[in-house]
PDB file of C-alpha atoms and ligand atoms in Angstrom:
ATOM      1  CA  MET A   1       8.176   6.525   0.756  1.00  0.00           C
ATOM      2  CA  ALA A   2       6.155   7.270   3.694  1.00  0.00           C
ATOM      3  CA  THR A   3       6.452   5.520   6.869  1.00  0.00           C
ATOM      4  CA  HIS A   4       3.412   3.239   9.274  1.00  0.00           C
ATOM      5  CA  ALA A   5       4.489   4.982  11.873  1.00  0.00           C
ATOM      6  CA  SER A   6       4.359   9.091  10.053  1.00  0.00           C
ATOM      7  CA  VAL A   7       0.945   7.464   7.939  1.00  0.00           C
ATOM      8  CA  THR A   8      -0.302   6.734  11.464  1.00  0.00           C
ATOM      9  CA  ASN A   9       0.961  10.654  12.783  1.00  0.00           C
ATOM     10  CA  ARG A  10      -0.426  11.819   9.907  1.00  0.00           C
ATOM     11  CA  ILE A  11      -4.044  10.055  10.622  1.00  0.00           C
ATOM     12  CA  GLY A  12      -3.982  11.270  14.292  1.00  0.00           C
ATOM     13  CA  THR A  13      -3.081  15.527  13.376  1.00  0.00           C
ATOM     14  CA  ALA A  14      -5.503  15.142  10.155  1.00  0.00           C
ATOM     15  CA  ARG A  15      -8.404  13.792  12.660  1.00  0.00           C
ATOM     16  CA  CYS A  16      -7.934  15.827  15.733  1.00  0.00           C
ATOM     17  CA  GLY A  17      -6.283  19.115  13.033  1.00  0.00           C
ATOM     18  CA  VAL A  18      -3.940  18.800  16.895  1.00  0.00           C
ATOM     19  CA  THR A  19      -0.764  16.925  17.202  1.00  0.00           C
ATOM     20  CA  ARG A  20      -1.062  14.697  20.180  1.00  0.00           C
ATOM     21  CA  SER A  21      -0.013  11.321  18.314  1.00  0.00           C
ATOM     22  CA  GLY A  22       2.744  11.812  20.064  1.00  0.00           C
ATOM     23  CA  LEU A  23       0.951  10.966  24.210  1.00  0.00           C
ATOM     24  CA  ARG A  24      -1.395   9.007  22.304  1.00  0.00           C
ATOM     25  CA  SER A  25       0.810   6.752  20.866  1.00  0.00           C
ATOM     26  CA  ALA A  26       2.744   6.358  24.289  1.00  0.00           C
ATOM     27  CA  LEU A  27      -0.430   5.357  26.011  1.00  0.00           C
ATOM     28  CA  ARG A  28      -1.413   2.801  22.843  1.00  0.00           C
ATOM     29  CA  PHE A  29       1.927   1.688  23.142  1.00  0.00           C
ATOM     30  CA  ALA A  30       1.038   1.381  27.325  1.00  0.00           C
ATOM     31  CA  LEU A  31      -2.749   0.303  26.968  1.00  0.00           C
ATOM     32  CA  ASP A  32      -1.601  -2.621  24.906  1.00  0.00           C
ATOM     33  CA  ALA A  33       0.770  -4.140  26.537  1.00  0.00           C
ATOM     34  CA  VAL A  34      -1.825  -4.579  28.957  1.00  0.00           C
ATOM     35  CA  LEU A  35      -5.301  -5.286  26.557  1.00  0.00           C
ATOM     36  CA  PRO A  36      -4.104  -6.737  23.122  1.00  0.00           C
ATOM     37  CA  PRO A  37      -5.822  -5.531  20.796  1.00  0.00           C
ATOM     38  CA  LEU A  38      -7.980  -7.969  18.837  1.00  0.00           C
ATOM     39  CA  CYS A  39      -9.216  -8.684  15.667  1.00  0.00           C
ATOM     40  CA  PRO A  40     -11.206  -6.391  14.201  1.00  0.00           C
ATOM     41  CA  VAL A  41     -12.722  -9.599  12.024  1.00  0.00           C
ATOM     42  CA  CYS A  42     -12.435 -11.988  14.233  1.00  0.00           C
ATOM     43  CA  GLY A  43     -12.166 -10.280  17.814  1.00  0.00           C
ATOM     44  CA  GLU A  44      -9.806 -12.899  18.291  1.00  0.00           C
ATOM     45  CA  PRO A  45      -6.479 -10.782  20.011  1.00  0.00           C
ATOM     46  CA  LEU A  46      -3.771  -9.898  17.026  1.00  0.00           C
ATOM     47  CA  THR A  47      -0.327 -11.492  18.396  1.00  0.00           C
ATOM     48  CA  ASP A  48       1.696  -8.807  16.023  1.00  0.00           C
ATOM     49  CA  ALA A  49       1.557  -5.330  15.355  1.00  0.00           C
ATOM     50  CA  ASP A  50      -0.676  -6.944  12.442  1.00  0.00           C
ATOM     51  CA  ALA A  51      -3.422  -4.914  12.168  1.00  0.00           C
ATOM     52  CA  LEU A  52      -5.823  -8.114  11.352  1.00  0.00           C
ATOM     53  CA  CYS A  53      -5.243 -12.103  11.915  1.00  0.00           C
ATOM     54  CA  ALA A  54      -3.974 -14.075   9.156  1.00  0.00           C
ATOM     55  CA  ALA A  55      -7.161 -16.174   8.962  1.00  0.00           C
ATOM     56  CA  CYS A  56      -9.425 -13.119   8.430  1.00  0.00           C
ATOM     57  CA  TRP A  57      -6.303 -11.581   5.854  1.00  0.00           C
ATOM     58  CA  SER A  58      -6.662 -15.359   4.443  1.00  0.00           C
ATOM     59  CA  ARG A  59     -10.448 -14.574   3.701  1.00  0.00           C
ATOM     60  CA  LEU A  60     -10.545 -11.598   1.910  1.00  0.00           C
ATOM     61  CA  SER A  61     -11.315 -11.284  -1.334  1.00  0.00           C
ATOM     62  CA  PHE A  62      -8.775  -9.554  -3.504  1.00  0.00           C
ATOM     63  CA  ILE A  63      -9.858  -8.291  -6.674  1.00  0.00           C
ATOM     64  CA  ALA A  64      -7.512  -9.107  -9.648  1.00  0.00           C
ATOM     65  CA  ARG A  65      -7.382  -8.891 -13.026  1.00  0.00           C
ATOM     66  CA  PRO A  66      -8.915  -9.816 -15.759  1.00  0.00           C
ATOM     67  CA  TYR A  67     -11.381  -6.544 -14.383  1.00  0.00           C
ATOM     68  CA  CYS A  68     -13.461  -3.660 -16.012  1.00  0.00           C
ATOM     69  CA  ASP A  69     -11.354  -0.634 -16.510  1.00  0.00           C
ATOM     70  CA  ARG A  70     -15.021   1.108 -16.120  1.00  0.00           C
ATOM     71  CA  LEU A  71     -16.397  -0.041 -13.533  1.00  0.00           C
ATOM     72  CA  GLY A  72     -13.587  -2.664 -12.229  1.00  0.00           C
ATOM     73  CA  THR A  73     -15.745  -5.453 -11.814  1.00  0.00           C
ATOM     74  CA  PRO A  74     -13.881  -8.681 -12.490  1.00  0.00           C
ATOM     75  CA  PHE A  75     -14.303 -10.484 -15.093  1.00  0.00           C
ATOM     76  CA  PRO A  76     -14.555 -14.448 -15.574  1.00  0.00           C
ATOM     77  CA  HIS A  77     -11.096 -15.837 -16.437  1.00  0.00           C
ATOM     78  CA  ASP A  78     -12.884 -17.055 -20.099  1.00  0.00           C
ATOM     79  CA  ALA A  79     -13.180 -12.503 -20.817  1.00  0.00           C
ATOM     80  CA  GLU A  80      -9.220 -11.853 -20.599  1.00  0.00           C
ATOM     81  CA  ALA A  81      -9.684 -10.461 -23.924  1.00  0.00           C
ATOM     82  CA  THR A  82     -12.509  -8.648 -23.401  1.00  0.00           C
ATOM     83  CA  ARG A  83     -11.406  -4.643 -21.809  1.00  0.00           C
ATOM     84  CA  VAL A  84     -14.718  -3.444 -21.041  1.00  0.00           C
ATOM     85  CA  SER A  85     -17.773  -5.079 -19.485  1.00  0.00           C
ATOM     86  CA  ALA A  86     -21.507  -4.637 -20.962  1.00  0.00           C
ATOM     87  CA  ALA A  87     -22.348  -3.277 -18.126  1.00  0.00           C
ATOM     88  CA  ALA A  88     -19.277  -0.060 -18.772  1.00  0.00           C
ATOM     89  CA  ILE A  89     -21.203   0.154 -22.423  1.00  0.00           C
ATOM     90  CA  ALA A  90     -24.731   0.296 -21.602  1.00  0.00           C
ATOM     91  CA  HIS A  91     -24.444   2.181 -18.623  1.00  0.00           C
ATOM     92  CA  PRO A  92     -21.187   4.319 -19.228  1.00  0.00           C
ATOM     93  CA  PRO A  93     -20.277   5.906 -15.199  1.00  0.00           C
ATOM     94  CA  ALA A  94     -19.004   9.899 -14.823  1.00  0.00           C
ATOM     95  CA  TRP A  95     -15.817   8.330 -14.160  1.00  0.00           C
ATOM     96  CA  ASP A  96     -12.639   6.765 -16.723  1.00  0.00           C
ATOM     97  CA  ARG A  97     -11.680   4.713 -14.574  1.00  0.00           C
ATOM     98  CA  ALA A  98     -12.982   2.816 -11.157  1.00  0.00           C
ATOM     99  CA  ARG A  99     -10.308   0.330  -8.642  1.00  0.00           C
ATOM    100  CA  ALA A 100     -11.381  -1.411  -6.134  1.00  0.00           C
ATOM    101  CA  ALA A 101      -9.220  -3.506  -3.272  1.00  0.00           C
ATOM    102  CA  VAL A 102     -11.416  -6.276  -2.267  1.00  0.00           C
ATOM    103  CA  ARG A 103     -14.535  -7.546  -2.990  1.00  0.00           C
ATOM    104  CA  TYR A 104     -17.463  -6.164   0.415  1.00  0.00           C
ATOM    105  CA  ASP A 105     -18.058  -8.791   1.659  1.00  0.00           C
ATOM    106  CA  ASP A 106     -18.072 -10.978   5.437  1.00  0.00           C
ATOM    107  CA  VAL A 107     -14.563  -9.214   6.716  1.00  0.00           C
ATOM    108  CA  SER A 108     -14.272  -6.590   4.314  1.00  0.00           C
ATOM    109  CA  ARG A 109     -17.598  -5.204   5.464  1.00  0.00           C
ATOM    110  CA  ALA A 110     -16.223  -5.723   9.138  1.00  0.00           C
ATOM    111  CA  LEU A 111     -12.523  -3.600   8.220  1.00  0.00           C
ATOM    112  CA  VAL A 112     -15.206  -0.753   6.907  1.00  0.00           C
ATOM    113  CA  HIS A 113     -17.247  -0.589   9.698  1.00  0.00           C
ATOM    114  CA  ALA A 114     -14.532  -0.625  12.033  1.00  0.00           C
ATOM    115  CA  LEU A 115     -12.852   2.233  10.590  1.00  0.00           C
ATOM    116  CA  LYS A 116     -15.577   4.402  10.848  1.00  0.00           C
ATOM    117  CA  TYR A 117     -18.112   3.066  13.385  1.00  0.00           C
ATOM    118  CA  ALA A 118     -15.925   2.545  16.065  1.00  0.00           C
ATOM    119  CA  ASP A 119     -12.749   4.097  15.092  1.00  0.00           C
ATOM    120  CA  ARG A 120     -10.383   2.080  14.906  1.00  0.00           C
ATOM    121  CA  LEU A 121      -7.625   4.155  12.631  1.00  0.00           C
ATOM    122  CA  GLU A 122      -4.975   1.697  12.889  1.00  0.00           C
ATOM    123  CA  LEU A 123      -6.755  -0.047   9.751  1.00  0.00           C
ATOM    124  CA  ALA A 124      -6.421   2.795   7.554  1.00  0.00           C
ATOM    125  CA  PRO A 125      -2.647   2.007   6.772  1.00  0.00           C
ATOM    126  CA  MET A 126      -3.464  -0.593   5.872  1.00  0.00           C
ATOM    127  CA  MET A 127      -6.493  -0.638   3.484  1.00  0.00           C
ATOM    128  CA  GLY A 128      -4.905   2.549   2.046  1.00  0.00           C
ATOM    129  CA  ARG A 129      -1.610   0.821   0.577  1.00  0.00           C
ATOM    130  CA  TRP A 130      -4.039  -1.884  -0.564  1.00  0.00           C
ATOM    131  CA  MET A 131      -6.005   0.906  -2.361  1.00  0.00           C
ATOM    132  CA  SER A 132      -3.117   1.530  -3.538  1.00  0.00           C
ATOM    133  CA  GLU A 133      -1.707  -1.214  -4.837  1.00  0.00           C
ATOM    134  CA  ALA A 134      -5.710  -1.932  -7.244  1.00  0.00           C
ATOM    135  CA  GLY A 135      -5.766   1.101  -8.443  1.00  0.00           C
ATOM    136  CA  ARG A 136      -1.019   1.495  -9.560  1.00  0.00           C
ATOM    137  CA  ASP A 137      -2.102   2.283 -12.472  1.00  0.00           C
ATOM    138  CA  LEU A 138      -3.967   4.972 -12.582  1.00  0.00           C
ATOM    139  CA  LEU A 139      -2.469   6.953  -9.709  1.00  0.00           C
ATOM    140  CA  ALA A 140       0.269   7.267 -11.504  1.00  0.00           C
ATOM    141  CA  ASP A 141      -0.412   9.079 -13.967  1.00  0.00           C
ATOM    142  CA  ALA A 142      -2.992  11.602 -11.706  1.00  0.00           C
ATOM    143  CA  ASP A 143      -2.901  14.936  -9.833  1.00  0.00           C
ATOM    144  CA  ALA A 144      -3.804  14.897  -7.052  1.00  0.00           C
ATOM    145  CA  LEU A 145      -6.599  12.091  -4.633  1.00  0.00           C
ATOM    146  CA  VAL A 146     -10.599  14.165  -3.808  1.00  0.00           C
ATOM    147  CA  PRO A 147     -11.820  12.285  -0.626  1.00  0.00           C
ATOM    148  CA  VAL A 148     -15.875  12.326  -0.954  1.00  0.00           C
ATOM    149  CA  PRO A 149     -17.361  14.379   1.455  1.00  0.00           C
ATOM    150  CA  LEU A 150     -18.754  14.055   4.437  1.00  0.00           C
ATOM    151  CA  HIS A 151     -21.894  16.542   5.192  1.00  0.00           C
ATOM    152  CA  TRP A 152     -20.109  19.204   7.378  1.00  0.00           C
ATOM    153  CA  ARG A 153     -23.082  17.487  11.093  1.00  0.00           C
ATOM    154  CA  ARG A 154     -21.436  14.350  10.081  1.00  0.00           C
ATOM    155  CA  LEU A 155     -18.423  14.968   9.962  1.00  0.00           C
ATOM    156  CA  TRP A 156     -18.546  16.446  13.315  1.00  0.00           C
ATOM    157  CA  ALA A 157     -20.527  13.778  15.188  1.00  0.00           C
ATOM    158  CA  ARG A 158     -18.280  11.612  13.721  1.00  0.00           C
ATOM    159  CA  ARG A 159     -14.516  13.171  13.768  1.00  0.00           C
ATOM    160  CA  PHE A 160     -12.987  11.964  10.119  1.00  0.00           C
ATOM    161  CA  ASN A 161     -13.898  11.003   7.440  1.00  0.00           C
ATOM    162  CA  GLN A 162     -12.628   7.671   6.496  1.00  0.00           C
ATOM    163  CA  ALA A 163     -12.289   8.524   2.852  1.00  0.00           C
ATOM    164  CA  ALA A 164     -10.378  11.687   4.424  1.00  0.00           C
ATOM    165  CA  LEU A 165      -7.986   8.756   5.090  1.00  0.00           C
ATOM    166  CA  LEU A 166      -7.358   6.547   3.313  1.00  0.00           C
ATOM    167  CA  ALA A 167      -7.176   9.411   0.538  1.00  0.00           C
ATOM    168  CA  THR A 168      -3.994  10.692   2.700  1.00  0.00           C
ATOM    169  CA  VAL A 169      -2.328   7.040   3.740  1.00  0.00           C
ATOM    170  CA  MET A 170      -2.385   7.084  -0.204  1.00  0.00           C
ATOM    171  CA  ALA A 171      -0.961  10.273  -1.466  1.00  0.00           C
ATOM    172  CA  ASP A 172       1.719  10.143   1.340  1.00  0.00           C
ATOM    173  CA  LEU A 173       2.871   6.244  -0.730  1.00  0.00           C
ATOM    174  CA  ARG A 174       2.791   8.328  -3.828  1.00  0.00           C
ATOM    175  CA  GLY A 175       3.955  11.539  -2.755  1.00  0.00           C
ATOM    176  CA  MET A 176       0.882  13.289  -4.113  1.00  0.00           C
ATOM    177  CA  PRO A 177      -1.075  16.203  -3.157  1.00  0.00           C
ATOM    178  CA  VAL A 178      -4.323  15.296  -1.453  1.00  0.00           C
ATOM    179  CA  LEU A 179      -7.532  18.158  -2.152  1.00  0.00           C
ATOM    180  CA  VAL A 180      -9.082  17.748   1.001  1.00  0.00           C
ATOM    181  CA  ASP A 181     -12.014  20.756   0.539  1.00  0.00           C
ATOM    182  CA  ALA A 182     -11.789  20.411  -3.302  1.00  0.00           C
ATOM    183  CA  LEU A 183     -16.490  18.991  -2.815  1.00  0.00           C
ATOM    184  CA  LYS A 184     -19.106  19.502  -0.078  1.00  0.00           C
ATOM    185  CA  ARG A 185     -21.399  17.902   0.458  1.00  0.00           C
ATOM    186  CA  VAL A 186     -23.917  20.334   0.487  1.00  0.00           C
ATOM    187  CA  ARG A 187     -27.071  18.318   1.002  1.00  0.00           C
ATOM    188  CA  ALA A 188     -27.610  16.253   5.008  1.00  0.00           C
ATOM    189  CA  THR A 189     -28.041  12.781   3.175  1.00  0.00           C
ATOM    190  CA  PRO A 190     -29.408   9.990   4.491  1.00  0.00           C
ATOM    191  CA  GLN A 191     -26.948   7.331   5.271  1.00  0.00           C
ATOM    192  CA  GLN A 192     -27.325   4.834   1.966  1.00  0.00           C
ATOM    193  CA  VAL A 193     -27.103   1.477   4.292  1.00  0.00           C
ATOM    194  CA  GLY A 194     -30.925  -0.642   2.999  1.00  0.00           C
ATOM    195  CA  MET A 195     -31.567   1.929  -0.406  1.00  0.00           C
ATOM    196  CA  THR A 196     -32.442   0.642  -3.670  1.00  0.00           C
ATOM    197  CA  ARG A 197     -30.600   1.971  -6.255  1.00  0.00           C
ATOM    198  CA  ALA A 198     -32.943   4.304  -7.502  1.00  0.00           C
ATOM    199  CA  GLU A 199     -32.901   5.775  -3.829  1.00  0.00           C
ATOM    200  CA  ARG A 200     -29.457   5.683  -3.805  1.00  0.00           C
ATOM    201  CA  ALA A 201     -29.723   8.441  -7.321  1.00  0.00           C
ATOM    202  CA  GLY A 202     -31.588  10.526  -5.052  1.00  0.00           C
ATOM    203  CA  ASN A 203     -30.458  10.341  -2.271  1.00  0.00           C
ATOM    204  CA  VAL A 204     -27.300  11.846  -3.876  1.00  0.00           C
ATOM    205  CA  GLN A 205     -28.769  13.453  -6.876  1.00  0.00           C
ATOM    206  CA  SER A 206     -27.138  17.311  -6.832  1.00  0.00           C
ATOM    207  CA  ALA A 207     -26.248  16.290  -3.271  1.00  0.00           C
ATOM    208  CA  PHE A 208     -21.863  17.884  -4.409  1.00  0.00           C
ATOM    209  CA  ARG A 209     -20.489  21.052  -4.906  1.00  0.00           C
ATOM    210  CA  LEU A 210     -16.596  21.816  -5.799  1.00  0.00           C
ATOM    211  CA  THR A 211     -15.745  24.729  -3.071  1.00  0.00           C
ATOM    212  CA  GLU A 212     -14.753  27.708  -4.817  1.00  0.00           C
ATOM    213  CA  HIS A 213     -10.728  26.943  -4.087  1.00  0.00           C
ATOM    214  CA  GLY A 214     -11.379  23.483  -5.043  1.00  0.00           C
ATOM    215  CA  ALA A 215     -12.725  24.042  -8.482  1.00  0.00           C
ATOM    216  CA  ALA A 216      -9.271  25.988  -9.688  1.00  0.00           C
ATOM    217  CA  ALA A 217      -7.359  23.263  -7.855  1.00  0.00           C
ATOM    218  CA  VAL A 218      -8.735  20.413 -10.286  1.00  0.00           C
ATOM    219  CA  ARG A 219      -9.732  22.588 -13.192  1.00  0.00           C
ATOM    220  CA  GLY A 220      -8.142  20.854 -16.071  1.00  0.00           C
ATOM    221  CA  ARG A 221      -6.141  18.006 -14.039  1.00  0.00           C
ATOM    222  CA  ARG A 222      -6.363  14.544 -13.861  1.00  0.00           C
ATOM    223  CA  VAL A 223      -8.217  13.265 -10.563  1.00  0.00           C
ATOM    224  CA  VAL A 224      -8.947  10.354  -8.391  1.00  0.00           C
ATOM    225  CA  LEU A 225     -11.712  10.493  -6.021  1.00  0.00           C
ATOM    226  CA  VAL A 226     -11.568   8.168  -3.044  1.00  0.00           C
ATOM    227  CA  ASP A 227     -13.949   6.888  -1.240  1.00  0.00           C
ATOM    228  CA  ASP A 228     -14.589   3.055   1.257  1.00  0.00           C
ATOM    229  CA  VAL A 229     -17.939   1.961  -0.451  1.00  0.00           C
ATOM    230  CA  MET A 230     -18.690   1.315  -3.933  1.00  0.00           C
ATOM    231  CA  THR A 231     -21.978  -0.067  -3.819  1.00  0.00           C
ATOM    232  CA  THR A 232     -24.465   0.852  -6.707  1.00  0.00           C
ATOM    233  CA  GLY A 233     -21.988   3.974  -7.628  1.00  0.00           C
ATOM    234  CA  ALA A 234     -24.168   6.028  -6.826  1.00  0.00           C
ATOM    235  CA  THR A 235     -22.248   8.238  -4.877  1.00  0.00           C
ATOM    236  CA  ALA A 236     -19.032   8.228  -6.863  1.00  0.00           C
ATOM    237  CA  GLU A 237     -21.333   8.995  -9.534  1.00  0.00           C
ATOM    238  CA  ALA A 238     -22.699  12.827  -8.197  1.00  0.00           C
ATOM    239  CA  CYS A 239     -18.984  13.225  -7.297  1.00  0.00           C
ATOM    240  CA  ALA A 240     -17.579  12.490 -10.502  1.00  0.00           C
ATOM    241  CA  ARG A 241     -20.519  14.484 -12.577  1.00  0.00           C
ATOM    242  CA  ALA A 242     -19.088  17.532 -10.846  1.00  0.00           C
ATOM    243  CA  LEU A 243     -15.927  17.546 -11.061  1.00  0.00           C
ATOM    244  CA  SER A 244     -16.344  17.391 -14.912  1.00  0.00           C
ATOM    245  CA  ARG A 245     -18.642  20.100 -14.169  1.00  0.00           C
ATOM    246  CA  ALA A 246     -16.023  21.892 -12.451  1.00  0.00           C
ATOM    247  CA  GLY A 247     -13.223  20.758 -15.847  1.00  0.00           C
ATOM    248  CA  ALA A 248     -11.862  18.049 -14.118  1.00  0.00           C
ATOM    249  CA  ALA A 249      -9.355  16.749 -17.446  1.00  0.00           C
ATOM    250  CA  ARG A 250     -10.086  12.787 -15.672  1.00  0.00           C
ATOM    251  CA  VAL A 251     -12.014  11.762 -12.541  1.00  0.00           C
ATOM    252  CA  ASP A 252     -10.745   7.959 -12.027  1.00  0.00           C
ATOM    253  CA  VAL A 253     -12.439   6.308  -8.945  1.00  0.00           C
ATOM    254  CA  ILE A 254     -10.268   4.412  -6.935  1.00  0.00           C
ATOM    255  CA  VAL A 255     -12.561   2.615  -3.805  1.00  0.00           C
ATOM    256  CA  PHE A 256     -11.556   0.083  -0.201  1.00  0.00           C
ATOM    257  CA  ALA A 257     -14.457  -2.604  -0.983  1.00  0.00           C
ATOM    258  CA  CYS A 258     -16.849  -2.530  -4.606  1.00  0.00           C
ATOM    259  CA  VAL A 259     -20.344  -4.429  -3.828  1.00  0.00           C
ATOM    260  CA  LEU A 260     -20.539  -6.559  -6.875  1.00  0.00           C
ATOM    261  CA  ASP A 261     -23.923  -8.017  -6.795  1.00  0.00           C
ATOM    262  CA  ALA A 262     -25.729  -4.374  -6.548  1.00  0.00           C
ATOM    263  CA  THR A 263     -28.672  -5.269  -8.197  1.00  0.00           C
ATOM    264  CA  LYS A 264     -29.279  -7.273  -4.046  1.00  0.00           C
ATOM    265  CA  VAL A 265     -29.615  -3.516  -3.218  1.00  0.00           C
TER     266      VAL A 265
HETATM  267  O1  OMP B   1     -22.367   6.434   4.753  1.00  0.00           O
HETATM  268  C1  OMP B   1     -23.139   6.086   4.557  1.00  0.00           C
HETATM  269  O2  OMP B   1     -24.198   6.279   3.287  1.00  0.00           O
HETATM  270  C2  OMP B   1     -22.852   4.280   3.848  1.00  0.00           C
HETATM  271  C3  OMP B   1     -23.390   3.339   5.337  1.00  0.00           C
HETATM  272  C4  OMP B   1     -22.845   1.872   4.624  1.00  0.00           C
HETATM  273  O3  OMP B   1     -24.098   1.653   5.324  1.00  0.00           O
HETATM  274  N1  OMP B   1     -22.353   1.825   3.939  1.00  0.00           N
HETATM  275  C5  OMP B   1     -22.398   2.538   2.713  1.00  0.00           C
HETATM  276  O4  OMP B   1     -21.186   1.463   1.764  1.00  0.00           O
HETATM  277  N2  OMP B   1     -22.265   4.320   3.127  1.00  0.00           N
HETATM  278  C6  OMP B   1     -22.212   4.007   1.883  1.00  0.00           C
HETATM  279  O5  OMP B   1     -22.064   4.365   0.011  1.00  0.00           O
HETATM  280  C7  OMP B   1     -21.405   4.809  -0.709  1.00  0.00           C
HETATM  281  C8  OMP B   1     -21.350   4.130  -1.313  1.00  0.00           C
HETATM  282  O6  OMP B   1     -23.332   3.542  -1.720  1.00  0.00           O
HETATM  283  P1  OMP B   1     -24.125   3.693  -3.378  1.00  0.00           P
HETATM  284  O7  OMP B   1     -23.312   4.995  -3.415  1.00  0.00           O
HETATM  285  O8  OMP B   1     -24.923   3.323  -3.415  1.00  0.00           O
HETATM  286  O9  OMP B   1     -22.273   3.181  -4.409  1.00  0.00           O
HETATM  287  C9  OMP B   1     -20.384   5.192  -0.038  1.00  0.00           C
HETATM  288  O10 OMP B   1     -20.292   6.603  -0.129  1.00  0.00           O
HETATM  289  C10 OMP B   1     -20.200   4.766   1.179  1.00  0.00           C
HETATM  290  O11 OMP B   1     -19.521   5.062   2.434  1.00  0.00           O
END
């Protein structure tokens, strides 16, 4: 099993393409001694090696059984015997099973935004570990992980793909391959924030394609699609369709956070 340090080093390598993680770790150590890292949610100084303070951790809403096997959305307590929700039966998703570590709320939103907009890459091992736990049954019988890709222009601006970082953490923990370049975002879709459900679906329609080597790598294999957030499911739906068309034997989905009232999106 990979240590926290080795996972962090791999993230540094994945992000920069060259191994500068040793120097970065030394600088980070020196900087932490002078300026202790802050909790990404409340902004209070962190007193130990954790990436999140205990108070904010306790406010996270982890998703636990019983939940819909297809959508990963929790059931009310009295629905223990039901396996698939009415929503999944009415509108079956293009994927087989989905799991989310936490409910998307103020706390998880702060984590997601700190990771992808504020370069808090040290959050990825913690978030990826929770995803790996949430998706334990999916990962147990999967062959490879496939991150949702960014368009090359956004990747160039951000310098890393948060979904690829999270997939790399899970892959290290489970000893599985990550097919980083299997899927390609062929249209530069605007950010989804503020869009309605229909707009989101239109926004990502035909936006994803398998690369040539990606298509060969997923054919006949059971893959797990990885993303940071699922809101309406439009992105996961478009990616799952592309993967299935390319011949993937099964497509499951693991996200860090799931919006549970997407009717309001
Ligand atoms: O980058 C985005 O488009 C984005 C911005 C944002 O504020 N929140 C957000 O969830 N997203 C992305 O939108 C996708 C989830 O939205 P749905 O496609 O509606 O499920 C994921 O790929 C997110 O990374």
